[in-house]
Amino acid sequence: MKVIVTKNYDEMSQVAANIIIDVVKNNPSAVLGLATGSSPIGTYKNMIKDCKENGTSYKNVSTVNLDEYVSLNAEHDQSYAYFMRTNLFDHIDIDQNNTNLPCGVAKDLQAECDRYNGVLAKLVPDIQVLGLGSNGHIGFNEPDTPFDSVTHIVDLTENTIKDNSRLFASIDEVPRQALSMGIKNIMQAKSIIMVVSGKNKAEAVKGMVNGKITPALPASVLQLHPNVTIVCDEDAASLL
Ligand code: GLP
């Protein structure tokens, strides 16, 4: 596990974007695994800037996203489908038919998980972007999710509902469930880059990097992956 400590969020975002852009330059048909949340927004901004200014093309790139809220359709402004369009896809030359997310309003959610596992069997990310939940979750794999899990329906923890309520009008509007790639799916990526910023993540970063490998802290599984880069700002790294 390689850890790069940056001064702040902006530097973290630039470093992370450069790593992803290099993957796309080396392989114009790369598969990118993507994440939502506040952490990767700056990374995506830099990718957009580079696409516009330097012409890095996403024409032949495919993407798979980590997760989606149950019950929010793709037009809902808090859905991850909406997040991805507004924070990245609408601003680069990607073919949106090549972008994939689980569908949170599918009639049969388990069938949707099975469908998504089929997508992931064909599209193995060259690089998977991750954020980190303050309780150590990755994707929406909450503490005690088995390491051999694949895409599944998740009951969100109170901690995650509270963390994510800042983006909703009230905590009651935060969906209680999500569909998420499992830990096994995430670990299949050829390389992984995690962006983490802020003091509230410092404890989880410490456990992930130096702690015991345990389902109680899902991100600790990354110690077992051969090609992981953690890009974190000084606040997130403050307990290392
Ligand atoms: C959500 C997402 C995760 C993300 C986490 C951290 O729960 N499902 O993929 O990593 O939030 O979000 P933030 O970057 O906003 O702190």
mmCIF file of C-alpha atoms and ligand atoms in Angstrom:
data_model
loop_
_atom_site.group_PDB
_atom_site.id
_atom_site.type_symbol
_atom_site.label_atom_id
_atom_site.label_comp_id
_atom_site.label_asym_id
_atom_site.label_seq_id
_atom_site.Cartn_x
_atom_site.Cartn_y
_atom_site.Cartn_z
ATOM 1 C CA MET A 1 0.000 0.000 0.000
ATOM 2 C CA LYS A 2 1.520 3.284 -1.096
ATOM 3 C CA VAL A 3 0.491 6.371 0.891
ATOM 4 C CA ILE A 4 0.924 9.853 -0.601
ATOM 5 C CA VAL A 5 0.307 12.687 1.859
ATOM 6 C CA THR A 6 -0.654 16.014 0.295
ATOM 7 C CA LYS A 7 -0.940 19.473 1.840
ATOM 8 C CA ASN A 8 -4.653 19.846 1.231
ATOM 9 C CA TYR A 9 -7.718 18.760 -0.764
ATOM 10 C CA ASP A 10 -6.634 20.606 -3.921
ATOM 11 C CA GLU A 11 -3.236 18.962 -4.037
ATOM 12 C CA MET A 12 -4.826 15.572 -3.278
ATOM 13 C CA SER A 13 -7.223 16.092 -6.188
ATOM 14 C CA GLN A 14 -4.431 16.989 -8.603
ATOM 15 C CA VAL A 15 -2.237 14.041 -7.622
ATOM 16 C CA ALA A 16 -5.153 11.599 -7.909
ATOM 17 C CA ALA A 17 -6.313 13.005 -11.248
ATOM 18 C CA ASN A 18 -2.799 12.687 -12.695
ATOM 19 C CA ILE A 19 -2.688 9.004 -11.765
ATOM 20 C CA ILE A 20 -6.074 8.314 -13.411
ATOM 21 C CA ILE A 21 -5.231 10.398 -16.486
ATOM 22 C CA ASP A 22 -2.032 8.362 -16.940
ATOM 23 C CA VAL A 23 -4.077 5.149 -16.942
ATOM 24 C CA VAL A 24 -6.326 6.552 -19.695
ATOM 25 C CA LYS A 25 -3.380 7.852 -21.729
ATOM 26 C CA ASN A 26 -1.676 4.452 -21.570
ATOM 27 C CA ASN A 27 -4.887 2.625 -22.449
ATOM 28 C CA PRO A 28 -7.527 4.692 -24.274
ATOM 29 C CA SER A 29 -10.012 1.804 -23.810
ATOM 30 C CA ALA A 30 -9.397 1.615 -20.074
ATOM 31 C CA VAL A 31 -12.108 0.577 -17.630
ATOM 32 C CA LEU A 32 -12.440 3.066 -14.773
ATOM 33 C CA GLY A 33 -14.122 2.129 -11.502
ATOM 34 C CA LEU A 34 -15.628 5.322 -10.093
ATOM 35 C CA ALA A 35 -16.829 6.602 -6.735
ATOM 36 C CA THR A 36 -19.090 9.368 -5.505
ATOM 37 C CA GLY A 37 -18.982 11.543 -2.378
ATOM 38 C CA SER A 38 -17.213 14.848 -1.752
ATOM 39 C CA SER A 39 -13.748 13.320 -1.846
ATOM 40 C CA PRO A 40 -13.428 12.641 -5.608
ATOM 41 C CA ILE A 41 -15.194 15.818 -6.841
ATOM 42 C CA GLY A 42 -11.903 17.746 -7.124
ATOM 43 C CA THR A 43 -10.261 14.784 -8.854
ATOM 44 C CA TYR A 44 -13.052 14.745 -11.449
ATOM 45 C CA LYS A 45 -12.727 18.542 -11.916
ATOM 46 C CA ASN A 46 -9.064 18.083 -12.796
ATOM 47 C CA MET A 47 -9.883 15.250 -15.205
ATOM 48 C CA ILE A 48 -12.437 17.523 -16.929
ATOM 49 C CA LYS A 49 -9.896 20.357 -17.158
ATOM 50 C CA ASP A 50 -7.276 18.003 -18.617
ATOM 51 C CA CYS A 51 -9.781 16.589 -21.141
ATOM 52 C CA LYS A 52 -10.689 20.101 -22.309
ATOM 53 C CA GLU A 53 -7.177 21.573 -22.267
ATOM 54 C CA ASN A 54 -4.962 18.618 -23.202
ATOM 55 C CA GLY A 55 -7.439 16.524 -25.152
ATOM 56 C CA THR A 56 -7.186 13.325 -23.106
ATOM 57 C CA SER A 57 -10.075 11.368 -24.591
ATOM 58 C CA TYR A 58 -12.625 9.132 -22.854
ATOM 59 C CA LYS A 59 -14.319 8.174 -26.147
ATOM 60 C CA ASN A 60 -13.410 4.513 -25.718
ATOM 61 C CA VAL A 61 -13.349 4.396 -21.911
ATOM 62 C CA SER A 62 -15.928 2.373 -19.958
ATOM 63 C CA THR A 63 -16.871 2.996 -16.355
ATOM 64 C CA VAL A 64 -18.418 1.047 -13.497
ATOM 65 C CA ASN A 65 -19.584 2.834 -10.374
ATOM 66 C CA LEU A 66 -19.425 1.465 -6.878
ATOM 67 C CA ASP A 67 -22.927 2.023 -5.644
ATOM 68 C CA GLU A 68 -26.340 3.679 -5.809
ATOM 69 C CA TYR A 69 -29.058 4.537 -3.305
ATOM 70 C CA VAL A 70 -32.158 2.350 -3.321
ATOM 71 C CA SER A 71 -35.309 4.320 -4.281
ATOM 72 C CA LEU A 72 -33.630 7.289 -5.995
ATOM 73 C CA ASN A 73 -34.042 7.344 -9.759
ATOM 74 C CA ALA A 74 -31.319 8.632 -12.082
ATOM 75 C CA GLU A 75 -32.944 12.091 -12.269
ATOM 76 C CA HIS A 76 -32.978 12.606 -8.482
ATOM 77 C CA ASP A 77 -30.303 15.176 -7.631
ATOM 78 C CA GLN A 78 -28.924 13.012 -4.810
ATOM 79 C CA SER A 79 -28.722 9.844 -6.906
ATOM 80 C CA TYR A 80 -25.233 8.725 -7.767
ATOM 81 C CA ALA A 81 -26.241 8.520 -11.447
ATOM 82 C CA TYR A 82 -27.017 12.260 -11.312
ATOM 83 C CA PHE A 83 -23.796 12.925 -9.389
ATOM 84 C CA MET A 84 -21.704 11.186 -12.035
ATOM 85 C CA ARG A 85 -23.350 13.027 -14.933
ATOM 86 C CA THR A 86 -23.050 16.451 -13.346
ATOM 87 C CA ASN A 87 -19.587 16.017 -11.828
ATOM 88 C CA LEU A 88 -17.922 14.152 -14.699
ATOM 89 C CA PHE A 89 -19.730 12.458 -17.581
ATOM 90 C CA ASP A 90 -21.495 15.553 -18.991
ATOM 91 C CA HIS A 91 -18.168 17.385 -19.218
ATOM 92 C CA ILE A 92 -15.903 14.836 -20.920
ATOM 93 C CA ASP A 93 -16.190 13.092 -24.283
ATOM 94 C CA ILE A 94 -17.297 9.752 -22.809
ATOM 95 C CA ASP A 95 -20.059 7.743 -24.507
ATOM 96 C CA GLN A 96 -22.637 7.563 -21.702
ATOM 97 C CA ASN A 97 -23.733 4.151 -23.045
ATOM 98 C CA ASN A 98 -20.390 2.919 -21.724
ATOM 99 C CA THR A 99 -21.090 4.082 -18.166
ATOM 100 C CA ASN A 100 -22.562 1.658 -15.640
ATOM 101 C CA LEU A 101 -24.189 2.029 -12.247
ATOM 102 C CA PRO A 102 -26.501 -0.257 -10.335
ATOM 103 C CA CYS A 103 -30.125 0.888 -10.651
ATOM 104 C CA GLY A 104 -31.655 1.775 -7.289
ATOM 105 C CA VAL A 105 -35.234 1.726 -8.562
ATOM 106 C CA ALA A 106 -35.172 -1.710 -10.175
ATOM 107 C CA LYS A 107 -38.339 -3.697 -9.357
ATOM 108 C CA ASP A 108 -36.325 -6.722 -8.279
ATOM 109 C CA LEU A 109 -33.289 -5.431 -6.404
ATOM 110 C CA GLN A 110 -31.631 -8.826 -6.061
ATOM 111 C CA ALA A 111 -31.966 -9.406 -9.818
ATOM 112 C CA GLU A 112 -30.377 -5.978 -10.317
ATOM 113 C CA CYS A 113 -27.442 -7.001 -8.098
ATOM 114 C CA ASP A 114 -27.039 -10.168 -10.180
ATOM 115 C CA ARG A 115 -27.146 -8.143 -13.403
ATOM 116 C CA TYR A 116 -24.493 -5.779 -12.053
ATOM 117 C CA ASN A 117 -22.233 -8.662 -11.055
ATOM 118 C CA GLY A 118 -22.493 -9.787 -14.694
ATOM 119 C CA VAL A 119 -21.397 -6.319 -15.838
ATOM 120 C CA LEU A 120 -18.450 -6.431 -13.429
ATOM 121 C CA ALA A 121 -17.401 -9.847 -14.704
ATOM 122 C CA LYS A 122 -16.890 -8.265 -18.139
ATOM 123 C CA LEU A 123 -15.559 -4.871 -17.071
ATOM 124 C CA VAL A 124 -12.669 -5.260 -14.650
ATOM 125 C CA PRO A 125 -11.362 -1.798 -13.708
ATOM 126 C CA ASP A 126 -7.814 -0.913 -14.685
ATOM 127 C CA ILE A 127 -8.120 1.511 -11.808
ATOM 128 C CA GLN A 128 -10.808 1.757 -9.132
ATOM 129 C CA VAL A 129 -11.373 5.093 -7.396
ATOM 130 C CA LEU A 130 -12.473 4.866 -3.767
ATOM 131 C CA GLY A 131 -13.453 7.256 -1.014
ATOM 132 C CA LEU A 132 -13.515 6.257 2.632
ATOM 133 C CA GLY A 133 -16.451 6.381 5.024
ATOM 134 C CA SER A 134 -15.656 7.733 8.485
ATOM 135 C CA ASN A 135 -16.484 4.227 9.798
ATOM 136 C CA GLY A 136 -14.047 2.669 7.323
ATOM 137 C CA HIS A 137 -16.600 1.712 4.683
ATOM 138 C CA ILE A 138 -15.668 1.444 1.009
ATOM 139 C CA GLY A 139 -18.422 1.732 -1.568
ATOM 140 C CA PHE A 140 -21.325 1.108 0.777
ATOM 141 C CA ASN A 141 -19.691 -1.924 2.368
ATOM 142 C CA GLU A 142 -20.398 -1.186 5.983
ATOM 143 C CA PRO A 143 -18.452 -2.681 8.914
ATOM 144 C CA ASP A 144 -18.743 -6.488 9.095
ATOM 145 C CA THR A 145 -19.458 -6.963 5.390
ATOM 146 C CA PRO A 146 -17.755 -10.255 4.420
ATOM 147 C CA PHE A 147 -14.621 -9.891 2.329
ATOM 148 C CA ASP A 148 -16.052 -12.337 -0.238
ATOM 149 C CA SER A 149 -19.188 -10.235 -0.826
ATOM 150 C CA VAL A 150 -20.285 -9.286 -4.341
ATOM 151 C CA THR A 151 -22.881 -6.667 -5.363
ATOM 152 C CA HIS A 152 -25.589 -6.712 -2.724
ATOM 153 C CA ILE A 153 -28.410 -4.802 -1.050
ATOM 154 C CA VAL A 154 -27.109 -2.854 1.936
ATOM 155 C CA ASP A 155 -28.893 -1.570 5.019
ATOM 156 C CA LEU A 156 -27.035 1.665 5.704
ATOM 157 C CA THR A 157 -25.760 2.228 9.228
ATOM 158 C CA GLU A 158 -26.976 5.157 11.320
ATOM 159 C CA ASN A 159 -23.442 6.560 11.100
ATOM 160 C CA THR A 160 -23.509 6.620 7.284
ATOM 161 C CA ILE A 161 -27.066 7.990 7.165
ATOM 162 C CA LYS A 162 -25.940 10.811 9.476
ATOM 163 C CA ASP A 163 -22.738 11.508 7.482
ATOM 164 C CA ASN A 164 -24.637 11.637 4.195
ATOM 165 C CA SER A 165 -27.597 13.636 5.531
ATOM 166 C CA ARG A 166 -25.623 16.853 4.966
ATOM 167 C CA LEU A 167 -26.464 16.506 1.285
ATOM 168 C CA PHE A 168 -30.219 16.049 1.795
ATOM 169 C CA ALA A 169 -32.885 18.536 2.966
ATOM 170 C CA SER A 170 -33.363 16.458 6.120
ATOM 171 C CA ILE A 171 -32.072 13.205 7.581
ATOM 172 C CA ASP A 172 -35.487 11.607 6.914
ATOM 173 C CA GLU A 173 -34.878 11.941 3.181
ATOM 174 C CA VAL A 174 -31.680 9.871 3.213
ATOM 175 C CA PRO A 175 -32.442 6.437 1.751
ATOM 176 C CA ARG A 176 -31.988 3.610 4.260
ATOM 177 C CA GLN A 177 -30.672 1.161 1.693
ATOM 178 C CA ALA A 178 -28.232 1.083 -1.201
ATOM 179 C CA LEU A 179 -26.897 -1.323 -3.801
ATOM 180 C CA SER A 180 -23.148 -1.671 -3.591
ATOM 181 C CA MET A 181 -20.365 -3.559 -5.288
ATOM 182 C CA GLY A 182 -19.067 -6.062 -2.762
ATOM 183 C CA ILE A 183 -15.578 -6.163 -1.342
ATOM 184 C CA LYS A 184 -14.641 -9.055 -3.634
ATOM 185 C CA ASN A 185 -15.658 -6.978 -6.675
ATOM 186 C CA ILE A 186 -13.571 -4.024 -5.462
ATOM 187 C CA MET A 187 -10.523 -6.215 -4.838
ATOM 188 C CA GLN A 188 -10.669 -7.523 -8.429
ATOM 189 C CA ALA A 189 -9.605 -4.127 -9.827
ATOM 190 C CA LYS A 190 -6.102 -4.144 -11.297
ATOM 191 C CA SER A 191 -5.200 -1.060 -9.288
ATOM 192 C CA ILE A 192 -6.944 1.048 -6.665
ATOM 193 C CA ILE A 193 -6.645 4.717 -5.817
ATOM 194 C CA MET A 194 -8.283 6.111 -2.712
ATOM 195 C CA VAL A 195 -8.777 9.823 -2.054
ATOM 196 C CA VAL A 196 -9.283 10.826 1.580
ATOM 197 C CA SER A 197 -9.419 14.233 3.183
ATOM 198 C CA GLY A 198 -10.347 15.692 6.540
ATOM 199 C CA LYS A 199 -9.773 15.093 10.242
ATOM 200 C CA ASN A 200 -12.986 13.036 10.576
ATOM 201 C CA LYS A 201 -11.353 10.334 8.429
ATOM 202 C CA ALA A 202 -8.043 10.193 10.365
ATOM 203 C CA GLU A 203 -9.050 7.321 12.656
ATOM 204 C CA ALA A 204 -10.297 5.209 9.722
ATOM 205 C CA VAL A 205 -7.113 5.975 7.736
ATOM 206 C CA LYS A 206 -4.989 4.854 10.675
ATOM 207 C CA GLY A 207 -6.873 1.553 10.943
ATOM 208 C CA MET A 208 -6.816 1.006 7.191
ATOM 209 C CA VAL A 209 -3.065 1.540 6.857
ATOM 210 C CA ASN A 210 -1.666 0.223 10.148
ATOM 211 C CA GLY A 211 -4.453 -1.713 11.822
ATOM 212 C CA LYS A 212 -5.519 -5.305 11.819
ATOM 213 C CA ILE A 213 -7.105 -6.631 8.619
ATOM 214 C CA THR A 214 -10.691 -7.125 9.726
ATOM 215 C CA PRO A 215 -14.238 -6.892 8.335
ATOM 216 C CA ALA A 216 -14.910 -4.535 11.274
ATOM 217 C CA LEU A 217 -12.965 -1.942 9.251
ATOM 218 C CA PRO A 218 -13.771 -2.819 5.627
ATOM 219 C CA ALA A 219 -11.003 -0.634 4.124
ATOM 220 C CA SER A 220 -8.355 -2.652 5.981
ATOM 221 C CA VAL A 221 -8.838 -5.339 3.306
ATOM 222 C CA LEU A 222 -6.905 -3.074 0.942
ATOM 223 C CA GLN A 223 -3.699 -4.146 2.727
ATOM 224 C CA LEU A 224 -4.168 -7.431 0.830
ATOM 225 C CA HIS A 225 -4.325 -5.811 -2.630
ATOM 226 C CA PRO A 226 -1.043 -5.661 -4.574
ATOM 227 C CA ASN A 227 -1.528 -2.205 -6.136
ATOM 228 C CA VAL A 228 -3.171 0.386 -3.889
ATOM 229 C CA THR A 229 -2.354 4.082 -3.654
ATOM 230 C CA ILE A 230 -3.892 6.159 -0.878
ATOM 231 C CA VAL A 231 -3.794 9.895 -1.599
ATOM 232 C CA CYS A 232 -4.699 11.730 1.581
ATOM 233 C CA ASP A 233 -4.355 15.250 2.874
ATOM 234 C CA GLU A 234 -2.472 16.112 6.052
ATOM 235 C CA ASP A 235 -5.644 16.117 8.163
ATOM 236 C CA ALA A 236 -6.650 12.616 7.089
ATOM 237 C CA ALA A 237 -3.052 11.442 7.611
ATOM 238 C CA SER A 238 -2.715 13.104 10.999
ATOM 239 C CA LEU A 239 -2.807 9.828 13.001
ATOM 240 C CA LEU A 240 -0.346 7.925 10.806
HETATM 241 C C1 GLP B 1 -20.587 7.420 0.621
HETATM 242 C C2 GLP B 1 -20.203 6.607 -0.603
HETATM 243 C C3 GLP B 1 -18.773 6.141 -0.527
HETATM 244 C C4 GLP B 1 -17.897 7.323 -0.156
HETATM 245 C C5 GLP B 1 -18.257 7.821 1.211
HETATM 246 C C6 GLP B 1 -17.401 8.987 1.685
HETATM 247 O O1 GLP B 1 -21.039 6.656 1.659
HETATM 248 N N1 GLP B 1 -21.024 5.465 -0.812
HETATM 249 O O2 GLP B 1 -18.385 5.565 -1.756
HETATM 250 O O3 GLP B 1 -16.547 6.936 -0.181
HETATM 251 O O4 GLP B 1 -19.595 8.251 1.146
HETATM 252 O O5 GLP B 1 -17.944 10.179 1.206
HETATM 253 P P1 GLP B 1 -17.252 11.573 1.292
HETATM 254 O O6 GLP B 1 -16.164 11.541 0.279
HETATM 255 O O7 GLP B 1 -18.329 12.539 0.918
HETATM 256 O O8 GLP B 1 -16.756 11.747 2.672
#
